[in-house]
Coordinates of C-alpha atoms in Angstrom, one line a residue:
X1 CA 79.1 57.0 62.7
X2 CA 77.6 54.0 64.6
X3 CA 80.9 53.2 66.2
X4 CA 81.6 56.8 67.2
X5 CA 78.1 57.2 68.6
X6 CA 78.2 54.1 70.7
X7 CA 81.7 54.7 72.2
X8 CA 81.4 56.2 75.7
X9 CA 85.1 57.1 75.8
X10 CA 85.2 60.6 74.2
X11 CA 88.9 60.7 73.4
X12 CA 88.8 57.3 71.7
X13 CA 85.7 58.3 69.7
X14 CA 87.4 61.5 68.5
X15 CA 90.6 59.5 67.7
X16 CA 88.5 57.2 65.5
X17 CA 87.0 60.3 63.8
X18 CA 90.5 61.7 63.1
X19 CA 91.7 58.3 61.8
X20 CA 88.6 58.0 59.6
X21 CA 89.1 61.6 58.2
X22 CA 92.6 60.7 57.2
X23 CA 91.5 57.4 55.6
X24 CA 88.6 58.7 53.6
X25 CA 90.5 61.7 52.3
X26 CA 93.8 59.9 51.7
X27 CA 95.6 62.2 54.1
X28 CA 98.7 61.3 56.1
X29 CA 97.7 63.5 59.0
X30 CA 94.4 64.5 60.8
X31 CA 93.9 66.6 64.0
X32 CA 91.1 67.8 66.2
X33 CA 92.1 71.1 67.7
X34 CA 89.7 72.1 70.4
X35 CA 89.1 75.2 72.5
X36 CA 90.9 75.2 75.8
X37 CA 87.9 74.1 77.9
X38 CA 87.3 70.9 76.0
X39 CA 91.0 70.3 75.3
X40 CA 91.7 70.4 79.0
X41 CA 89.1 67.8 79.6
X42 CA 90.6 65.5 77.0
X43 CA 94.2 66.0 78.1
X44 CA 95.3 67.8 74.9
X45 CA 94.6 67.7 71.1
X46 CA 93.5 64.6 69.3
X47 CA 95.8 63.7 66.4
X48 CA 96.4 60.9 63.9
X49 CA 99.5 60.4 61.7
X50 CA 101.9 62.7 63.5
X51 CA 105.5 62.0 62.6
X52 CA 108.0 61.0 65.4
X53 CA 109.2 64.6 65.4
X54 CA 105.7 65.8 66.2
X55 CA 105.2 67.6 62.9
X56 CA 102.5 66.8 60.3
X57 CA 103.7 65.6 56.9
X58 CA 104.3 68.3 54.2
X59 CA 101.6 68.9 51.5
X60 CA 98.3 70.6 51.2
X61 CA 95.8 70.9 54.1
X62 CA 92.1 71.2 54.6
X63 CA 90.5 72.7 57.8
X64 CA 86.8 72.9 58.8
X65 CA 85.1 74.2 62.0
X66 CA 83.7 71.8 64.5
X67 CA 80.4 73.3 65.7
X68 CA 76.9 72.4 66.7
X69 CA 74.0 74.9 66.6
X70 CA 76.3 77.8 66.1
X71 CA 78.6 76.9 69.0
X72 CA 82.2 76.5 67.9
X73 CA 84.2 73.7 69.6
X74 CA 87.4 73.9 67.5
X75 CA 88.5 72.7 64.1
X76 CA 89.1 69.4 62.2
X77 CA 92.0 69.4 59.8
X78 CA 93.7 67.0 57.4
X79 CA 97.0 67.4 55.7
X80 CA 99.4 65.7 53.4
X81 CA 97.3 64.0 50.7
X82 CA 98.9 60.7 49.7
X83 CA 99.1 61.4 45.9
X84 CA 100.4 64.9 46.4
X85 CA 97.3 66.4 45.0
X86 CA 95.1 69.1 46.6
X87 CA 92.0 68.2 48.5
X88 CA 88.8 68.4 46.4
X89 CA 85.2 69.1 47.1
X90 CA 84.4 65.5 47.9
X91 CA 87.2 65.6 50.6
X92 CA 85.7 68.8 52.0
X93 CA 82.3 67.3 52.1
X94 CA 83.5 64.2 54.0
X95 CA 85.5 66.3 56.5
X96 CA 82.5 68.5 57.1
X97 CA 80.3 65.5 57.9
X98 CA 83.0 64.1 60.3
X99 CA 83.4 67.6 61.9
X100 CA 79.6 67.6 62.5
X101 CA 79.8 64.2 64.1
X102 CA 82.7 65.4 66.2
X103 CA 80.7 68.4 67.3
X104 CA 77.7 66.2 68.3
X105 CA 80.0 63.9 70.3
X106 CA 81.6 66.8 72.1
X107 CA 78.2 68.5 72.8
X108 CA 76.8 65.2 74.2
X109 CA 79.9 64.7 76.3
X110 CA 79.8 68.2 77.6
X111 CA 76.1 67.8 78.5
X112 CA 76.7 64.5 80.3
X113 CA 79.7 66.0 82.2
X114 CA 77.7 69.1 83.1
X115 CA 74.8 66.9 84.4
X116 CA 77.2 64.8 86.5
X117 CA 78.9 68.0 87.9
X118 CA 75.5 69.6 88.6
X119 CA 74.4 66.6 90.5
X120 CA 77.6 66.6 92.6
X121 CA 77.3 70.3 93.4
X122 CA 73.6 70.1 94.3
X123 CA 74.3 67.1 96.6
X124 CA 77.2 69.0 98.1
X125 CA 75.2 72.1 98.8
X126 CA 72.4 70.0 100.3
X127 CA 75.0 68.2 102.6
X128 CA 76.4 71.6 103.7
X129 CA 72.9 72.9 104.5
X130 CA 72.1 69.7 106.5
X131 CA 75.4 69.9 108.4
X132 CA 75.0 73.5 109.3
X133 CA 71.4 73.2 110.5
X134 CA 72.1 70.0 112.4
X135 CA 75.3 71.1 114.1
X136 CA 75.2 72.6 117.7
X137 CA 77.8 75.3 116.8
X138 CA 76.7 76.9 113.5
X139 CA 76.4 80.4 112.2
X140 CA 78.1 83.3 110.5
X141 CA 80.7 83.7 113.2
X142 CA 81.3 80.1 114.1
X143 CA 84.6 78.6 112.8
X144 CA 83.2 75.1 112.5
X145 CA 80.4 76.1 110.2
X146 CA 82.7 78.2 108.0
X147 CA 85.2 75.3 107.8
X148 CA 82.4 73.0 106.6
X149 CA 81.8 75.4 103.7
X150 CA 85.5 75.7 102.9
X151 CA 86.1 71.9 102.9
X152 CA 83.0 71.0 100.8
X153 CA 83.7 73.8 98.3
X154 CA 87.3 72.5 97.9
X155 CA 86.2 68.9 97.4
X156 CA 83.5 69.8 94.8
X157 CA 85.8 72.1 92.9
X158 CA 88.7 69.6 93.0
X159 CA 90.8 72.4 94.2
X160 CA 93.9 72.6 96.3
X161 CA 92.5 75.2 98.7
X162 CA 89.1 76.3 99.8
X163 CA 88.9 79.3 102.1
X164 CA 86.2 81.5 103.6
X165 CA 86.9 85.2 103.9
X166 CA 85.0 87.7 106.0
X167 CA 85.3 91.5 106.3
X168 CA 88.1 92.7 108.5
X169 CA 87.4 95.2 111.3
X170 CA 90.0 97.6 109.7
X171 CA 88.7 97.2 106.2
X172 CA 89.5 94.6 103.5
X173 CA 89.0 90.9 104.1
X174 CA 90.7 88.1 106.1
X175 CA 90.7 84.3 106.0
X176 CA 88.7 82.9 108.8
X177 CA 88.4 79.2 107.7
X178 CA 90.6 77.2 105.3
X179 CA 90.9 73.7 103.9
X180 CA 94.0 73.0 101.9
X181 CA 96.4 70.3 100.8
X182 CA 99.3 72.7 101.1
X183 CA 101.7 72.9 104.0
X184 CA 100.9 74.2 107.5
X185 CA 103.1 77.2 106.8
X186 CA 100.8 78.3 103.9
X187 CA 97.8 77.8 106.2
X188 CA 99.4 80.0 108.8
X189 CA 100.3 82.6 106.2
X190 CA 96.7 82.6 105.0
X191 CA 95.4 83.3 108.5
X192 CA 97.9 86.0 109.3
X193 CA 97.6 87.7 105.9
X194 CA 94.8 90.2 105.0
X195 CA 93.5 91.4 101.7
X196 CA 93.7 95.2 102.0
X197 CA 90.7 97.4 101.2
X198 CA 92.4 98.8 98.1
X199 CA 92.4 95.4 96.4
X200 CA 90.3 95.3 93.2
X201 CA 89.2 91.8 94.3
X202 CA 87.7 93.2 97.5
X203 CA 85.8 95.9 95.6
X204 CA 84.4 93.3 93.2
X205 CA 83.3 91.0 96.0
X206 CA 81.6 93.8 97.9
X207 CA 79.8 94.6 94.7
X208 CA 78.4 91.0 94.7
X209 CA 80.5 90.0 91.7
X210 CA 82.5 86.8 91.3
X211 CA 86.2 87.0 90.5
X212 CA 87.7 84.4 88.1
X213 CA 91.3 84.0 87.1
X214 CA 93.2 81.4 85.1
X215 CA 96.5 82.3 86.8
X216 CA 96.1 83.9 90.2
X217 CA 99.8 84.3 90.8
X218 CA 100.2 86.7 87.9
X219 CA 96.8 88.3 88.1
X220 CA 97.3 92.1 88.6
X221 CA 94.0 92.3 90.5
X222 CA 95.4 90.1 93.3
X223 CA 97.6 91.6 95.9
X224 CA 97.2 88.9 98.5
X225 CA 100.6 87.4 99.6
X226 CA 99.3 83.8 99.3
X227 CA 98.2 84.2 95.6
X228 CA 101.7 83.2 94.5
X229 CA 100.9 79.6 95.2
X230 CA 97.9 79.3 92.9
X231 CA 96.9 79.1 89.2
X232 CA 93.2 78.9 88.4
X233 CA 91.1 80.5 91.1
X234 CA 87.5 81.6 91.9
X235 CA 86.5 84.1 94.5
X236 CA 82.7 83.9 94.9
X237 CA 80.6 86.2 97.0
X238 CA 78.6 84.7 99.9
X239 CA 75.5 86.7 99.3
X240 CA 72.1 86.5 100.9
X241 CA 69.1 88.8 100.4
X242 CA 71.3 91.3 98.6
X243 CA 73.9 91.5 101.5
X244 CA 77.4 90.2 100.9
X245 CA 78.5 88.3 104.0
X246 CA 82.0 87.4 102.7
X247 CA 83.6 85.3 100.0
X248 CA 84.5 81.7 99.2
X249 CA 87.9 81.2 97.5
X250 CA 88.6 78.0 95.5
X251 CA 92.1 77.8 94.1
X252 CA 94.0 75.2 92.1
X253 CA 97.7 74.8 91.8
X254 CA 99.7 76.5 89.0
X255 CA 99.6 74.4 85.9
X256 CA 96.3 72.7 86.8
X257 CA 93.4 72.8 84.4
X258 CA 91.2 75.9 84.2
X259 CA 87.8 76.1 85.8
X260 CA 85.2 75.5 83.1
X261 CA 82.2 77.6 82.4
X262 CA 80.0 75.0 84.0
X263 CA 82.2 74.8 87.1
X264 CA 82.2 78.5 87.5
X265 CA 78.4 78.6 87.3
X266 CA 77.9 75.7 89.7
X267 CA 80.4 77.1 92.2
X268 CA 78.7 80.5 92.2
X269 CA 75.4 78.8 92.9
X270 CA 77.0 76.7 95.7
X271 CA 78.3 79.9 97.3
X272 CA 74.9 81.5 97.2
X273 CA 73.3 78.4 98.7
X274 CA 76.0 78.2 101.4
X275 CA 75.4 81.8 102.3
X276 CA 71.7 81.1 102.8
X277 CA 72.5 78.1 104.9
X278 CA 74.8 80.1 107.1
X279 CA 72.1 82.7 107.6
X280 CA 69.5 80.1 108.4
X281 CA 71.9 78.3 110.8
X282 CA 72.6 81.6 112.5
X283 CA 68.9 82.3 112.9
X284 CA 68.3 78.7 114.0
X285 CA 70.9 79.1 116.8
X286 CA 69.4 82.4 117.8
X287 CA 66.0 80.8 118.2
X288 CA 67.4 78.0 120.3
X289 CA 69.3 80.5 122.5
X290 CA 66.1 82.7 122.8
X291 CA 64.2 79.6 123.9
X292 CA 66.8 78.9 126.6
X293 CA 66.7 82.5 127.8
X294 CA 62.9 82.5 127.9
X295 CA 63.0 79.3 129.9
X296 CA 65.6 80.8 132.3
X297 CA 63.5 83.9 132.7
X298 CA 60.5 81.7 133.5
X299 CA 62.5 79.8 136.2
X300 CA 63.7 83.1 137.6
X301 CA 60.2 84.5 137.8
X302 CA 58.9 81.3 139.5
X303 CA 61.7 81.4 142.0
X304 CA 61.1 85.0 142.8
X305 CA 57.3 85.0 142.8
X306 CA 56.7 81.6 144.4
X307 CA 59.6 80.2 146.3
X308 CA 61.0 83.4 147.9
X309 CA 57.6 84.5 148.9
X310 CA 56.8 81.2 150.6
X311 CA 60.2 81.2 152.4
X312 CA 59.6 84.8 153.5
X313 CA 56.2 83.9 154.9
X314 CA 57.6 80.8 156.6
X315 CA 60.3 83.1 158.2
X316 CA 57.6 85.5 159.5
X317 CA 55.7 82.6 161.1
X318 CA 58.9 81.3 162.7
X319 CA 59.7 84.8 163.9
X320 CA 56.3 85.0 165.5
X321 CA 56.7 81.6 167.1
X322 CA 60.1 82.6 168.5
X323 CA 58.6 85.6 170.2
X324 CA 55.9 83.5 171.8
X325 CA 58.2 80.7 172.9
X326 CA 59.0 80.6 176.6
X327 CA 61.9 78.1 176.5
X328 CA 65.3 79.8 175.7
X329 CA 66.5 76.7 173.8
X330 CA 63.4 76.8 171.6
X331 CA 63.9 80.6 170.9
X332 CA 67.5 80.0 170.0
X333 CA 66.7 77.1 167.6
X334 CA 63.9 79.1 165.9
X335 CA 66.2 82.1 165.5
X336 CA 68.8 79.9 163.9
X337 CA 66.1 78.5 161.5
X338 CA 65.1 82.1 160.6
X339 CA 68.8 82.9 159.8
X340 CA 69.0 79.8 157.6
X341 CA 65.9 80.9 155.7
X342 CA 67.4 84.4 155.2
X343 CA 70.6 82.9 153.9
X344 CA 68.5 80.6 151.6
X345 CA 66.5 83.5 150.3
X346 CA 69.7 85.4 149.5
X347 CA 71.1 82.3 147.7
X348 CA 68.0 82.0 145.6
X349 CA 68.2 85.7 144.7
X350 CA 71.8 85.1 143.6
X351 CA 70.7 82.2 141.5
X352 CA 68.0 84.4 139.9
X353 CA 70.7 86.9 139.0
X354 CA 72.8 84.1 137.6
X355 CA 69.9 82.9 135.4
X356 CA 69.6 86.4 134.0
X357 CA 73.3 86.6 133.0
X358 CA 74.1 87.4 129.3
X359 CA 74.9 84.9 126.6
X360 CA 77.4 82.1 127.4
X361 CA 80.0 83.5 125.0
X362 CA 80.0 86.9 126.8
X363 CA 82.8 87.3 129.4
X364 CA 81.4 86.1 132.8
X365 CA 80.7 88.9 135.3
X366 CA 82.0 89.1 138.8
X367 CA 78.9 87.5 140.2
X368 CA 79.3 84.5 138.0
X369 CA 83.0 84.1 138.9
X370 CA 82.3 84.3 142.6
X371 CA 79.6 81.7 142.3
X372 CA 82.0 79.4 140.4
X373 CA 84.6 79.7 143.1
X374 CA 82.0 78.9 145.7
X375 CA 80.6 75.9 143.7
X376 CA 84.1 74.5 143.2
X377 CA 84.7 74.4 147.0
X378 CA 81.4 72.7 147.8
X379 CA 82.6 69.1 147.5
X380 CA 85.6 69.7 149.8
X381 CA 83.6 71.6 152.4
X382 CA 80.7 69.2 152.5
X383 CA 78.2 72.1 152.0
X384 CA 77.8 74.8 149.5
X385 CA 79.0 78.2 150.8
X386 CA 76.4 80.9 151.3
X387 CA 77.0 83.8 148.9
X388 CA 75.5 87.3 149.5
X389 CA 75.9 90.2 147.1
X390 CA 75.1 93.8 148.0
X391 CA 74.9 96.5 145.4
X392 CA 75.4 96.4 141.6
X393 CA 78.5 94.2 141.7
X394 CA 79.0 93.7 137.9
X395 CA 78.4 97.4 137.1
X396 CA 80.6 99.0 139.8
X397 CA 83.7 96.8 140.0
X398 CA 86.4 97.3 137.4
X399 CA 88.2 94.3 135.8
X400 CA 91.4 94.7 137.8
X401 CA 89.6 94.8 141.2
X402 CA 87.4 91.9 140.1
X403 CA 90.4 89.7 139.3
X404 CA 92.0 90.6 142.7
X405 CA 88.8 89.8 144.5
X406 CA 88.4 86.4 142.8
X407 CA 92.0 85.6 143.5
X408 CA 91.7 86.5 147.3
X409 CA 88.4 84.5 147.4
X410 CA 90.1 81.4 145.9
X411 CA 93.0 81.6 148.4
X412 CA 90.6 82.0 151.3
X413 CA 88.4 79.0 150.3
X414 CA 91.6 76.9 149.7
X415 CA 92.7 77.7 153.3
X416 CA 89.3 76.9 154.7
X417 CA 89.2 73.7 152.7
X418 CA 92.6 72.6 154.0
X419 CA 91.5 73.1 157.7
X420 CA 88.1 71.5 157.0
X421 CA 89.6 68.2 155.8
X422 CA 90.2 67.1 159.4
X423 CA 86.6 67.9 160.5
X424 CA 84.0 65.1 160.4
X425 CA 81.1 67.5 159.9
X426 CA 80.5 69.9 156.9
X427 CA 82.1 73.3 157.2
X428 CA 79.8 76.3 156.8
X429 CA 81.2 79.3 154.8
X430 CA 79.6 82.6 154.3
X431 CA 80.8 84.8 151.4
X432 CA 79.7 88.5 151.2
X433 CA 80.5 90.9 148.4
X434 CA 79.5 94.5 149.2
X435 CA 79.9 97.3 146.7
X436 CA 78.2 99.8 149.1
X437 CA 80.9 99.6 151.8
X438 CA 82.5 102.7 153.2
X439 CA 86.3 102.4 153.7
X440 CA 88.1 103.8 156.8
X441 CA 88.9 106.9 154.9
X442 CA 85.2 107.4 154.0
X443 CA 85.8 106.6 150.4
X444 CA 83.2 104.2 148.7
X445 CA 84.7 100.8 148.2
X446 CA 84.1 97.1 147.6
X447 CA 84.5 94.6 150.5
X448 CA 84.9 90.9 150.4
X449 CA 84.3 88.9 153.5
X450 CA 84.8 85.1 153.9
X451 CA 83.7 83.8 157.3
X452 CA 83.0 80.5 159.0
X453 CA 80.1 80.9 161.6
X454 CA 81.2 77.7 163.3
X455 CA 84.7 79.0 163.8
X456 CA 86.4 76.5 161.5
X457 CA 88.7 79.3 160.2
X458 CA 89.4 82.9 160.9
X459 CA 87.5 85.5 158.9
X460 CA 89.1 87.0 155.8
X461 CA 88.4 90.6 154.7
X462 CA 89.6 92.3 151.5
X463 CA 88.8 95.9 150.6
X464 CA 89.5 98.1 147.6
X465 CA 88.2 101.7 146.7
X466 CA 85.8 101.8 143.8
X467 CA 87.4 103.2 140.6
X468 CA 86.3 106.8 139.9
X469 CA 85.8 107.9 143.5
X470 CA 82.3 108.8 145.0
X471 CA 80.8 109.1 141.5
X472 CA 81.6 105.4 140.7

């Protein structure tokens, strides 16, 4: 008992128990047959005295349960008493004592293993939460965040594949992030495949219930095309505040050991913690984006309420001075300054509109694309082009016309840039986009004008009718 209790190698300790059981009862054979969960952890049954053919010797046998506090771990049996007699009460008593010791050793080993696993899973869940909250791109719809969950789950479960599944727009679920040791072809197949809505697995996940299988390839509940690659599998709901966001799939290869009860419990807890972390990361990103938008709104208000008003007041003073000036050269210079102020006011208004654009991930509007083209030409021209918008550009111009306009603008700026390369002074360019223009046939249209006030290049004009006619 002392030797067994002090041995930290469970298989060696159980082997000594089997050997002791055979020695004390005079048996030629002893075996500890355990339930699959503990047997998998030991790499198979523990035996003593098995013949080369793998069969126990002939003769009587004695078998007692291995259990602790009512929990059954398996059985301890002896067979083939040396003198050919049957096992007696004394033998039964000895085997029962050894079976109790075996149960205690197994129970302690299971508790130590569960404690180590629990520590690993808790540390893993904490690292996922830290990574999601610290990363710049996190949230429910961010591939990087979902990949973190898939990779960490696969590592903790010692699985071949970890994958995150989210609801598909047409029903069912699809893989949106995967971490696997399998080939790239399997990875591609996972992304292209979809678990259809009729799958029992999908129904169970949507109900907030985990799905466990010892052989996923042959499980009738699974109708996913990639399930043929796997044996033991867990599909765990990513659930937060009663809402199922998706699922975490953890799969081992066919023939690998089953997921133990402890592993299933810890993996379910990890999935729940990961779901909470994803929601928190999503809200954290929303708060950061809201702070940016609030700051942009404040800048836009300051530009409109302070800068534009001051420039406008300055322009009025200059206009008054121009009228009072007696020297024609002074009048011309002041008029040019007023025009420059008007252009500056228009550019500030354009900047205000740009600050009020939607989220960065939204498709950029026509205003933004025009400003990008103008900004890209600034270095070559030596001065930033002046841009003026008239009318609700983003609301009235369809996608096709918008693409054509940007293409024409790019070509015009490229032509101006080519001619400006030989000029020592900066080239001034004025860009005007007007959605209130009237075409020669009186139809409402959009007009793009690219002009150089200093005559560096001939003006470029492009027109298109607005889609939908006068009601557009």
